[in-house]
mmCIF file of C-alpha atoms in Angstrom:
data_model
loop_
_atom_site.group_PDB
_atom_site.id
_atom_site.type_symbol
_atom_site.label_atom_id
_atom_site.label_comp_id
_atom_site.label_asym_id
_atom_site.label_seq_id
_atom_site.Cartn_x
_atom_site.Cartn_y
_atom_site.Cartn_z
ATOM 1 C CA MET A 1 102.999 28.778 69.064
ATOM 2 C CA LYS A 2 103.183 28.279 73.030
ATOM 3 C CA SER A 3 102.004 31.883 73.692
ATOM 4 C CA VAL A 4 98.874 31.200 71.468
ATOM 5 C CA TYR A 5 98.181 27.994 73.385
ATOM 6 C CA MET A 6 98.500 29.595 76.733
ATOM 7 C CA THR A 7 96.482 32.654 75.726
ATOM 8 C CA ARG A 8 93.559 30.429 74.611
ATOM 9 C CA VAL A 9 93.863 28.216 77.598
ATOM 10 C CA LEU A 10 93.779 30.995 79.997
ATOM 11 C CA ARG A 11 90.933 32.663 78.188
ATOM 12 C CA VAL A 12 88.770 29.530 78.360
ATOM 13 C CA ALA A 13 89.921 29.130 82.036
ATOM 14 C CA ARG A 14 88.784 32.560 82.778
ATOM 15 C CA PHE A 15 85.508 31.943 81.104
ATOM 16 C CA GLU A 16 85.006 28.813 83.042
ATOM 17 C CA PHE A 17 85.864 30.463 86.518
ATOM 18 C CA LEU A 18 83.490 33.352 85.938
ATOM 19 C CA ARG A 19 80.846 31.130 84.540
ATOM 20 C CA PHE A 20 80.318 29.645 87.982
ATOM 21 C CA PHE A 21 81.609 32.648 90.024
ATOM 22 C CA LYS A 22 78.641 34.854 91.123
ATOM 23 C CA TRP A 23 79.351 37.725 93.332
ATOM 24 C CA LYS A 24 75.929 37.918 94.734
ATOM 25 C CA GLN A 25 75.848 34.101 95.502
ATOM 26 C CA GLU A 26 79.339 34.273 97.067
ATOM 27 C CA LEU A 27 78.437 37.106 99.323
ATOM 28 C CA LEU A 28 75.178 35.382 100.358
ATOM 29 C CA THR A 29 77.199 32.100 100.993
ATOM 30 C CA ILE A 30 79.766 34.080 103.159
ATOM 31 C CA GLY A 31 76.908 35.839 104.863
ATOM 32 C CA LEU A 32 74.952 32.745 105.680
ATOM 33 C CA MET A 33 78.224 31.053 106.921
ATOM 34 C CA GLY A 34 79.119 34.162 108.784
ATOM 35 C CA GLY A 35 75.668 34.265 110.521
ATOM 36 C CA GLY A 36 76.182 30.468 111.281
ATOM 37 C CA PHE A 37 79.578 31.254 112.866
ATOM 38 C CA ILE A 38 78.057 33.954 115.045
ATOM 39 C CA LEU A 39 75.162 31.747 115.994
ATOM 40 C CA ALA A 40 77.448 28.882 117.019
ATOM 41 C CA MET A 41 79.272 31.316 119.207
ATOM 42 C CA LEU A 42 76.222 32.613 120.779
ATOM 43 C CA TRP A 43 74.527 29.099 121.128
ATOM 44 C CA PRO A 44 75.813 28.144 124.481
ATOM 45 C CA PHE A 45 74.335 31.618 125.877
ATOM 46 C CA ILE A 46 71.083 30.917 123.920
ATOM 47 C CA MET A 47 70.930 27.480 125.299
ATOM 48 C CA GLY A 48 71.616 28.612 128.878
ATOM 49 C CA LEU A 49 68.592 31.160 128.476
ATOM 50 C CA PHE A 50 66.109 28.244 127.632
ATOM 51 C CA GLU A 51 67.434 25.361 129.890
ATOM 52 C CA SER A 52 65.216 24.534 132.565
ATOM 53 C CA GLU A 53 66.454 23.003 135.843
ATOM 54 C CA GLN A 54 65.292 19.339 136.403
ATOM 55 C CA ARG A 55 63.930 18.178 139.652
ATOM 56 C CA ILE A 56 64.603 14.744 140.813
ATOM 57 C CA ALA A 57 63.288 13.272 144.094
ATOM 58 C CA VAL A 58 65.860 11.042 145.927
ATOM 59 C CA ILE A 59 64.664 8.335 148.359
ATOM 60 C CA ALA A 60 67.922 7.763 150.153
ATOM 61 C CA GLU A 61 70.149 8.539 153.143
ATOM 62 C CA GLY A 62 73.404 10.401 153.141
ATOM 63 C CA GLU A 63 74.651 13.091 150.989
ATOM 64 C CA LEU A 64 72.752 13.717 147.691
ATOM 65 C CA PRO A 65 74.302 13.702 144.294
ATOM 66 C CA ARG A 66 75.151 17.023 142.531
ATOM 67 C CA ALA A 67 75.013 18.003 138.974
ATOM 68 C CA GLN A 68 74.440 21.192 136.927
ATOM 69 C CA GLN A 69 70.922 22.057 135.834
ATOM 70 C CA VAL A 70 69.662 19.204 138.203
ATOM 71 C CA GLU A 71 68.067 19.844 141.722
ATOM 72 C CA PHE A 72 68.122 16.645 143.758
ATOM 73 C CA VAL A 73 65.617 16.757 146.779
ATOM 74 C CA ARG A 74 65.637 14.362 149.588
ATOM 75 C CA MET A 75 62.181 12.735 149.974
ATOM 76 C CA TYR A 76 60.772 9.942 151.951
ATOM 77 C CA SER A 77 59.172 6.616 151.017
ATOM 78 C CA ALA A 78 55.725 7.797 152.149
ATOM 79 C CA ASP A 79 55.800 10.276 149.266
ATOM 80 C CA ARG A 80 56.656 7.764 146.651
ATOM 81 C CA GLU A 81 53.329 7.102 145.106
ATOM 82 C CA ARG A 82 52.578 11.009 144.988
ATOM 83 C CA ILE A 83 55.892 11.593 143.292
ATOM 84 C CA LEU A 84 55.121 8.974 140.696
ATOM 85 C CA GLN A 85 51.760 10.265 139.854
ATOM 86 C CA SER A 86 53.359 13.826 139.398
ATOM 87 C CA LEU A 87 56.265 12.710 137.211
ATOM 88 C CA GLY A 88 56.529 15.081 134.230
ATOM 89 C CA ASP A 89 54.750 17.830 136.032
ATOM 90 C CA GLU A 90 55.914 18.535 139.609
ATOM 91 C CA TRP A 91 58.971 16.181 139.416
ATOM 92 C CA ASP A 92 61.250 14.994 136.517
ATOM 93 C CA GLY A 93 62.495 11.901 138.145
ATOM 94 C CA LEU A 94 62.323 9.651 141.184
ATOM 95 C CA LEU A 95 65.700 8.135 142.166
ATOM 96 C CA GLU A 96 65.512 5.174 144.532
ATOM 97 C CA VAL A 97 68.524 3.314 146.286
ATOM 98 C CA GLU A 98 68.177 -0.395 147.350
ATOM 99 C CA GLY A 99 71.633 -1.540 148.644
ATOM 100 C CA TYR A 100 74.015 -0.640 145.759
ATOM 101 C CA ASP A 101 71.331 -0.644 142.972
ATOM 102 C CA LEU A 102 69.971 2.659 141.534
ATOM 103 C CA THR A 103 66.571 3.071 140.068
ATOM 104 C CA LEU A 104 65.794 6.281 138.264
ATOM 105 C CA GLN A 105 61.975 6.539 137.047
ATOM 106 C CA VAL A 106 61.179 9.299 134.500
ATOM 107 C CA GLU A 107 58.190 9.824 132.317
ATOM 108 C CA LYS A 108 59.978 9.522 129.029
ATOM 109 C CA SER A 109 63.432 9.535 127.602
ATOM 110 C CA ALA A 110 65.302 12.992 127.389
ATOM 111 C CA SER A 111 68.735 14.282 126.708
ATOM 112 C CA TRP A 112 69.381 15.519 130.283
ATOM 113 C CA GLN A 113 69.289 11.876 131.450
ATOM 114 C CA ASP A 114 72.530 11.305 129.649
ATOM 115 C CA GLN A 115 74.359 13.963 131.758
ATOM 116 C CA VAL A 116 72.734 12.557 134.941
ATOM 117 C CA ARG A 117 73.956 8.913 134.398
ATOM 118 C CA PRO A 118 77.613 9.564 134.892
ATOM 119 C CA VAL A 119 77.045 11.730 137.969
ATOM 120 C CA LEU A 120 74.814 8.929 139.789
ATOM 121 C CA THR A 121 77.526 6.344 138.852
ATOM 122 C CA ASP A 122 80.182 8.516 140.607
ATOM 123 C CA TRP A 123 77.860 9.039 143.448
ATOM 124 C CA MET A 124 77.350 5.325 143.891
ATOM 125 C CA GLN A 125 81.074 4.703 143.675
ATOM 126 C CA GLN A 126 81.637 7.148 146.506
ATOM 127 C CA ARG A 127 78.855 5.444 148.569
ATOM 128 C CA LYS A 128 80.587 2.099 148.199
ATOM 129 C CA LEU A 129 83.990 3.553 149.342
ATOM 130 C CA GLU A 130 82.359 5.034 152.293
ATOM 131 C CA SER A 131 80.872 1.754 153.376
ATOM 132 C CA LEU A 132 84.371 0.310 153.516
ATOM 133 C CA GLU A 133 85.166 2.446 156.660
ATOM 134 C CA LEU A 134 88.422 3.639 155.021
ATOM 135 C CA THR A 135 90.405 6.604 156.375
ATOM 136 C CA GLN A 136 90.377 9.802 154.468
ATOM 137 C CA GLU A 137 93.844 9.037 153.192
ATOM 138 C CA GLN A 138 93.076 5.632 151.985
ATOM 139 C CA ARG A 139 89.978 6.976 150.110
ATOM 140 C CA ASP A 140 92.104 9.805 148.456
ATOM 141 C CA PHE A 141 94.464 6.903 147.540
ATOM 142 C CA TYR A 142 91.915 5.042 145.583
ATOM 143 C CA THR A 143 90.054 7.959 144.207
ATOM 144 C CA GLU A 144 92.981 10.174 142.892
ATOM 145 C CA ASP A 145 93.379 10.208 139.066
ATOM 146 C CA VAL A 146 96.344 7.997 137.732
ATOM 147 C CA ASP A 147 98.994 10.290 136.167
ATOM 148 C CA ILE A 148 100.738 8.796 133.105
ATOM 149 C CA HIS A 149 104.207 10.251 133.044
ATOM 150 C CA MET A 150 104.978 10.405 129.234
ATOM 151 C CA VAL A 151 108.636 10.479 127.958
ATOM 152 C CA TYR A 152 109.644 10.942 124.332
ATOM 153 C CA THR A 153 112.961 9.500 123.682
ATOM 154 C CA SER A 154 113.197 11.621 120.495
ATOM 155 C CA ARG A 155 113.003 14.775 122.323
ATOM 156 C CA LEU A 156 115.949 16.078 124.217
ATOM 157 C CA GLU A 157 114.041 17.822 127.101
ATOM 158 C CA GLU A 158 111.568 16.032 129.112
ATOM 159 C CA GLU A 159 109.560 19.146 129.598
ATOM 160 C CA ASP A 160 108.824 18.857 125.793
ATOM 161 C CA ALA A 161 106.356 15.934 126.544
ATOM 162 C CA ALA A 162 103.382 18.269 127.174
ATOM 163 C CA ALA A 163 104.381 20.318 123.928
ATOM 164 C CA ALA A 164 104.437 17.054 121.863
ATOM 165 C CA GLU A 165 101.044 16.285 123.099
ATOM 166 C CA GLU A 166 99.874 19.640 122.100
ATOM 167 C CA GLU A 167 101.595 19.383 118.653
ATOM 168 C CA ARG A 168 99.929 15.850 118.103
ATOM 169 C CA ARG A 169 96.514 17.189 118.637
ATOM 170 C CA GLY A 170 97.172 20.144 116.450
ATOM 171 C CA ARG A 171 98.454 17.845 113.521
ATOM 172 C CA GLY A 172 95.185 15.733 113.838
ATOM 173 C CA LEU A 173 93.393 19.108 113.161
ATOM 174 C CA ILE A 174 95.719 19.712 110.185
ATOM 175 C CA THR A 175 95.277 16.317 108.573
ATOM 176 C CA GLY A 176 91.519 16.216 109.130
ATOM 177 C CA GLY A 177 91.229 19.848 107.691
ATOM 178 C CA ILE A 178 93.326 18.765 104.560
ATOM 179 C CA LEU A 179 91.031 15.924 103.886
ATOM 180 C CA LEU A 180 87.890 17.933 104.392
ATOM 181 C CA LEU A 181 89.156 20.566 102.118
ATOM 182 C CA LEU A 182 90.021 18.023 99.633
ATOM 183 C CA PHE A 183 86.646 16.442 99.769
ATOM 184 C CA ILE A 184 84.933 19.863 99.093
ATOM 185 C CA GLY A 185 87.357 20.493 96.177
ATOM 186 C CA VAL A 186 86.737 17.235 94.623
ATOM 187 C CA MET A 187 82.946 17.304 95.036
ATOM 188 C CA ASN A 188 83.030 20.970 93.542
ATOM 189 C CA GLY A 189 84.853 19.970 90.460
ATOM 190 C CA PHE A 190 82.622 16.860 90.160
ATOM 191 C CA GLY A 191 79.501 18.853 89.986
ATOM 192 C CA LEU A 192 80.789 21.716 87.851
ATOM 193 C CA LEU A 193 82.402 19.442 85.239
ATOM 194 C CA MET A 194 79.502 17.134 85.014
ATOM 195 C CA SER A 195 77.009 19.894 84.463
ATOM 196 C CA ALA A 196 79.053 22.048 82.097
ATOM 197 C CA ILE A 197 80.259 19.368 79.812
ATOM 198 C CA THR A 198 77.121 17.409 79.459
ATOM 199 C CA GLN A 199 74.888 20.478 78.940
ATOM 200 C CA GLU A 200 77.333 21.629 76.255
ATOM 201 C CA LYS A 201 77.167 18.333 74.395
ATOM 202 C CA GLN A 202 73.399 18.303 74.559
ATOM 203 C CA GLN A 203 73.054 21.804 73.386
ATOM 204 C CA ARG A 204 75.703 21.244 70.424
ATOM 205 C CA VAL A 205 77.783 24.133 71.605
ATOM 206 C CA THR A 206 80.916 22.322 71.734
ATOM 207 C CA GLU A 207 81.280 21.534 67.968
ATOM 208 C CA GLN A 208 81.141 25.280 67.184
ATOM 209 C CA LEU A 209 83.773 26.265 69.683
ATOM 210 C CA LEU A 210 86.031 23.660 68.396
ATOM 211 C CA THR A 211 86.276 25.244 65.020
ATOM 212 C CA LEU A 212 88.345 27.958 66.843
ATOM 213 C CA LEU A 213 90.009 25.891 69.391
ATOM 214 C CA HIS A 214 91.971 22.605 69.541
ATOM 215 C CA PRO A 215 90.322 19.969 71.926
ATOM 216 C CA GLN A 216 93.402 20.090 74.055
ATOM 217 C CA GLU A 217 93.154 23.829 74.622
ATOM 218 C CA TRP A 218 89.540 23.473 75.312
ATOM 219 C CA MET A 219 90.002 20.705 77.909
ATOM 220 C CA ASP A 220 93.020 22.462 79.514
ATOM 221 C CA GLY A 221 91.093 25.683 79.944
ATOM 222 C CA LYS A 222 88.093 24.032 81.316
ATOM 223 C CA ILE A 223 90.131 21.964 83.811
ATOM 224 C CA LEU A 224 91.985 25.042 84.978
ATOM 225 C CA GLY A 225 89.010 27.140 85.175
ATOM 226 C CA VAL A 226 86.997 24.567 87.262
ATOM 227 C CA THR A 227 90.089 23.829 89.438
ATOM 228 C CA MET A 228 90.329 27.613 90.264
ATOM 229 C CA HIS A 229 86.633 27.698 91.232
ATOM 230 C CA SER A 230 87.467 24.544 93.469
ATOM 231 C CA VAL A 231 90.312 26.302 95.161
ATOM 232 C CA LYS A 232 88.006 29.300 95.810
ATOM 233 C CA SER A 233 85.604 27.229 97.650
ATOM 234 C CA MET A 234 88.342 25.486 99.599
ATOM 235 C CA LEU A 235 89.912 28.893 100.726
ATOM 236 C CA ILE A 236 86.537 30.233 101.940
ATOM 237 C CA THR A 237 85.794 27.223 103.735
ATOM 238 C CA ALA A 238 89.179 26.911 105.294
ATOM 239 C CA LEU A 239 88.790 30.601 106.486
ATOM 240 C CA LEU A 240 85.251 30.048 107.893
ATOM 241 C CA LEU A 241 86.338 26.779 109.667
ATOM 242 C CA LEU A 242 89.422 28.598 111.210
ATOM 243 C CA LEU A 243 87.123 31.294 112.528
ATOM 244 C CA LEU A 244 84.687 28.717 113.889
ATOM 245 C CA MET A 245 87.292 26.714 115.563
ATOM 246 C CA ASN A 246 88.983 29.815 117.145
ATOM 247 C CA GLY A 247 85.627 31.000 118.234
ATOM 248 C CA MET A 248 84.641 27.771 119.891
ATOM 249 C CA HIS A 249 88.101 27.544 121.521
ATOM 250 C CA MET A 250 87.917 31.164 123.033
ATOM 251 C CA ILE A 251 84.392 29.999 124.600
ATOM 252 C CA VAL A 252 85.641 26.788 125.841
ATOM 253 C CA ALA A 253 89.448 27.220 126.789
ATOM 254 C CA GLY A 254 89.839 30.939 126.283
ATOM 255 C CA GLY A 255 92.561 32.362 123.962
ATOM 256 C CA MET A 256 93.393 31.640 120.357
ATOM 257 C CA LEU A 257 93.736 28.000 119.037
ATOM 258 C CA SER A 258 97.349 26.961 118.355
ATOM 259 C CA ILE A 259 97.738 24.907 115.296
ATOM 260 C CA PRO A 260 101.298 23.838 114.599
ATOM 261 C CA LEU A 261 101.299 24.575 110.835
ATOM 262 C CA SER A 262 104.764 25.216 109.639
ATOM 263 C CA LEU A 263 105.869 26.758 106.299
ATOM 264 C CA ILE A 264 106.746 23.427 105.042
ATOM 265 C CA ILE A 265 103.567 21.557 105.829
ATOM 266 C CA LEU A 266 101.681 24.540 104.233
ATOM 267 C CA LEU A 267 103.641 24.614 101.199
ATOM 268 C CA ASN A 268 103.634 20.801 100.696
ATOM 269 C CA SER A 269 99.843 20.692 101.177
ATOM 270 C CA ILE A 270 99.344 23.623 98.535
ATOM 271 C CA VAL A 271 101.478 21.800 95.934
ATOM 272 C CA PHE A 272 99.915 18.421 96.342
ATOM 273 C CA LEU A 273 96.522 19.564 96.801
ATOM 274 C CA LEU A 274 96.604 21.790 93.612
ATOM 275 C CA LEU A 275 98.189 19.036 91.604
ATOM 276 C CA GLY A 276 95.675 16.562 92.997
ATOM 277 C CA LEU A 277 92.546 18.711 91.967
ATOM 278 C CA LEU A 278 94.123 19.194 88.489
ATOM 279 C CA LEU A 279 94.474 15.466 88.099
ATOM 280 C CA VAL A 280 91.107 14.503 89.528
ATOM 281 C CA ASN A 281 89.505 17.173 87.283
ATOM 282 C CA SER A 282 91.251 15.837 84.275
ATOM 283 C CA PHE A 283 89.736 12.318 84.841
ATOM 284 C CA LEU A 284 86.317 13.835 85.611
ATOM 285 C CA ALA A 285 86.445 15.954 82.649
ATOM 286 C CA GLY A 286 87.432 13.343 80.316
ATOM 287 C CA PHE A 287 84.892 10.719 81.623
ATOM 288 C CA ALA A 288 82.114 13.402 81.552
ATOM 289 C CA ALA A 289 82.709 13.922 77.956
ATOM 290 C CA THR A 290 81.607 10.364 77.355
ATOM 291 C CA ILE A 291 78.354 10.942 78.962
ATOM 292 C CA ASP A 292 75.430 12.341 76.978
ATOM 293 C CA ASP A 293 72.654 12.502 79.626
ATOM 294 C CA PRO A 294 73.697 12.444 83.250
ATOM 295 C CA ASN A 295 70.106 11.816 84.341
ATOM 296 C CA HIS A 296 70.120 8.411 82.529
ATOM 297 C CA SER A 297 73.559 7.284 82.229
ATOM 298 C CA SER A 298 74.597 4.502 84.288
ATOM 299 C CA ARG A 299 78.158 5.811 84.065
ATOM 300 C CA SER A 300 77.458 8.666 86.479
ATOM 301 C CA ILE A 301 78.205 6.587 89.488
ATOM 302 C CA VAL A 302 81.774 6.194 87.957
ATOM 303 C CA MET A 303 82.448 9.813 88.724
ATOM 304 C CA PHE A 304 82.409 9.290 92.407
ATOM 305 C CA ILE A 305 85.569 7.047 92.028
ATOM 306 C CA PRO A 306 87.895 10.115 92.474
ATOM 307 C CA MET A 307 86.619 10.263 96.181
ATOM 308 C CA LEU A 308 88.346 6.805 96.890
ATOM 309 C CA PRO A 309 91.854 8.314 97.515
ATOM 310 C CA VAL A 310 90.250 10.828 100.084
ATOM 311 C CA ILE A 311 88.412 7.964 101.812
ATOM 312 C CA VAL A 312 91.346 5.427 101.656
ATOM 313 C CA SER A 313 93.624 8.115 103.124
ATOM 314 C CA LEU A 314 91.548 8.550 106.156
ATOM 315 C CA SER A 315 92.864 4.956 107.257
ATOM 316 C CA ILE A 316 96.508 6.389 107.567
ATOM 317 C CA ILE A 317 95.651 9.487 110.041
ATOM 318 C CA GLY A 318 97.457 8.237 113.157
ATOM 319 C CA SER A 319 99.538 5.690 111.390
ATOM 320 C CA ALA A 320 101.413 7.884 108.825
ATOM 321 C CA ASP A 321 104.568 5.954 109.063
ATOM 322 C CA SER A 322 103.063 2.494 108.277
ATOM 323 C CA GLY A 323 103.820 0.653 104.952
ATOM 324 C CA LEU A 324 100.457 1.420 103.521
ATOM 325 C CA ALA A 325 100.940 5.187 104.335
ATOM 326 C CA VAL A 326 104.252 5.057 102.336
ATOM 327 C CA PHE A 327 102.717 3.243 99.437
ATOM 328 C CA LEU A 328 99.603 5.517 99.217
ATOM 329 C CA SER A 329 101.907 8.594 99.456
ATOM 330 C CA LEU A 330 103.988 7.484 96.524
ATOM 331 C CA PHE A 331 101.283 6.183 94.243
ATOM 332 C CA PRO A 332 100.347 8.811 91.903
ATOM 333 C CA LEU A 333 96.588 8.288 92.299
ATOM 334 C CA THR A 334 96.474 8.628 95.943
ATOM 335 C CA SER A 335 99.553 10.738 96.647
ATOM 336 C CA PHE A 336 97.741 14.082 96.531
ATOM 337 C CA ALA A 337 95.841 13.066 99.676
ATOM 338 C CA ALA A 338 98.193 10.835 101.484
ATOM 339 C CA MET A 339 101.297 12.705 101.075
ATOM 340 C CA PRO A 340 100.210 16.096 103.111
ATOM 341 C CA ILE A 341 99.182 13.741 105.801
ATOM 342 C CA ARG A 342 102.524 12.044 106.057
ATOM 343 C CA VAL A 343 104.323 15.291 106.100
ATOM 344 C CA ALA A 344 102.217 16.943 108.697
ATOM 345 C CA GLU A 345 102.414 13.834 110.971
ATOM 346 C CA VAL A 346 105.751 12.304 110.628
ATOM 347 C CA GLY A 347 107.870 14.024 107.916
ATOM 348 C CA VAL A 348 108.907 12.313 104.726
ATOM 349 C CA PRO A 349 112.498 11.638 103.229
ATOM 350 C CA TRP A 350 113.385 14.117 100.552
ATOM 351 C CA TRP A 351 113.744 11.329 97.950
ATOM 352 C CA GLN A 352 110.152 9.883 98.630
ATOM 353 C CA TRP A 353 108.827 13.418 98.250
ATOM 354 C CA LEU A 354 110.558 14.025 94.926
ATOM 355 C CA ILE A 355 109.476 10.524 93.595
ATOM 356 C CA ALA A 356 105.735 11.296 94.641
ATOM 357 C CA LEU A 357 105.967 14.764 92.899
ATOM 358 C CA GLY A 358 107.363 13.388 89.837
ATOM 359 C CA LEU A 359 105.123 10.517 89.537
ATOM 360 C CA MET A 360 102.138 12.967 90.128
ATOM 361 C CA LEU A 361 103.279 15.296 87.319
ATOM 362 C CA ALA A 362 103.674 12.677 84.968
ATOM 363 C CA THR A 363 100.367 11.210 85.634
ATOM 364 C CA LEU A 364 98.849 14.621 85.501
ATOM 365 C CA TYR A 365 100.338 15.165 81.944
ATOM 366 C CA TRP A 366 99.090 11.756 80.770
ATOM 367 C CA ALA A 367 95.566 12.458 82.248
ATOM 368 C CA ARG A 368 95.092 15.685 80.421
ATOM 369 C CA LYS A 369 96.101 14.126 77.217
ATOM 370 C CA LEU A 370 93.511 11.403 78.004
ATOM 371 C CA ALA A 371 90.783 13.955 78.835
ATOM 372 C CA ALA A 372 91.255 15.672 75.500
ATOM 373 C CA ARG A 373 91.148 12.346 73.527
ATOM 374 C CA LEU A 374 88.042 11.208 75.464
ATOM 375 C CA PHE A 375 86.360 14.501 74.776
ATOM 376 C CA ARG A 376 87.184 14.167 71.100
ATOM 377 C CA LEU A 377 85.793 10.637 71.040
ATOM 378 C CA GLY A 378 82.769 11.984 72.832
ATOM 379 C CA ILE A 379 81.705 14.818 70.548
ATOM 380 C CA THR A 380 82.386 12.568 67.407
ATOM 381 C CA MET A 381 79.680 10.038 68.410
ATOM 382 C CA TYR A 382 76.428 12.145 68.202
ATOM 383 C CA GLY A 383 73.394 10.307 69.475
ATOM 384 C CA LYS A 384 75.128 7.551 71.682
ATOM 385 C CA GLU A 385 77.591 7.244 74.192
ATOM 386 C CA PRO A 386 81.039 5.508 73.617
ATOM 387 C CA SER A 387 81.233 1.929 74.640
ATOM 388 C CA TRP A 388 83.644 0.800 77.533
ATOM 389 C CA LYS A 389 85.565 -0.763 74.583
ATOM 390 C CA ASP A 390 85.940 2.380 72.898
ATOM 391 C CA ILE A 391 87.144 4.179 76.226
ATOM 392 C CA TRP A 392 89.438 1.469 76.858
ATOM 393 C CA ARG A 393 90.986 1.875 73.492
ATOM 394 C CA VAL A 394 91.591 5.455 73.989
ATOM 395 C CA ILE A 395 93.122 4.818 77.479
ATOM 396 C CA ALA A 396 95.576 2.228 76.041
ATOM 397 C CA ASN A 397 96.570 4.541 73.078
ATOM 398 C CA THR A 398 97.257 7.526 75.322
#
C-alpha cells in the first residue's frame, strides 16, 4: 500500500515540477543573470570610460585639496564673478575659504559632490592643525589612526584575532545568504501554489483527478513538486550570487572570496531549509485550496504570513545567542529560518538541535494532514469559499 502511495505522490510531484520547469525559460533566465554578472564585473571599467573630471576653482591660500576625478585649480578673488557666471560650463564649482568656514557653490546637485565633501572636511581639519604651529611629530600623533587591539579569550592564540574577525564577516555573508535564499524559496512556492490550485479549482479539473487519487496523495505530490521547483530556484540563485560576489571581490580586493562554510553549517542549513519549505508550502497549499478567485478574495493577503518567520529572523543576526534567538530556533514555525542562523553564528547544543528537528518534523506531519483536509473542504464547497469558522473547525480537528 505504501509503495502505491509513494508511486502516486512521486508521479504528481514530477508532474508539478515539470509543469513549471521550462528549459527555454530557465536557460533565458540563466543567460540574463550571467549577462548581468558580466556587466557587473565590467561596470567599473565602463564607468571609468564615461566619467569626466570635475573642475573646481579654489580661492584660498596654501596647499589645495586632492581627490580622484576632481581637479582643484587655484584662482583669485578678482576672478570670482567670472567663475560664478561660468558654473556648469567652464567650471563645476567654486570653493571659497573664510577663516575655518568652507563654501562650495555649484550649479546643481550631483553625485560627485558626495565624494568631494569628506575630502574637503579632511582638508580643513589639516589646515586647522597647521594653524596650531605643532611640530611634525605632534601632528602625526594627533592624526594617526587609533588601532584597537582585539583579544578573544575563547581563542588560544592571540594571533587568531584577525582570523576571528574574518570569520565573523564571513558568517554575516552566510546568514544573509540563507535568509535571502529562503525568501526566494517561499515567494516561489507562494506564487506557484496560488496559481496552480486556484486555477484547477476554477477549471473543475481537481474533481476528475480525485476519482483516481486520494486528496492526501494529491496534496503531498503537489507540495513536493513545488518544493523541488523552489529548491531549484534557490540553487540557481545561490550559484549566481556566489559568482557575483567572487567577481566583485576579485575586482576590489583581488583573489577569491573566503567564506567559512563548514560541512556542519552546510548540512544543517540544507536540512532546515528543506523541511521549512515543505512546511511553508503545506500551509500555502492548504490555504490556497480555500480560495476560489485570488483576484477578488480578501484572503490572499494571508498567504504572505509565511514570510513573517524570515522577517523576524533578521532581528537575530548578530545576536544569535540571545533568549529570543533560542526561542525562535526551537519554535517549529520559525526554526527553519532561525536555526541555520544560530548554527552558523554561535553553534547550538545538540539537544536543542534535536528538539527543534523533532518539533519541525511533527509540525510538518500535522501541516500536510491539515493541507489535505482543507483541500477536501475547498473542493466540496462549489461556488463559495469556506468561512473562517469552517477553516478553524478543520484546524481544530486535525
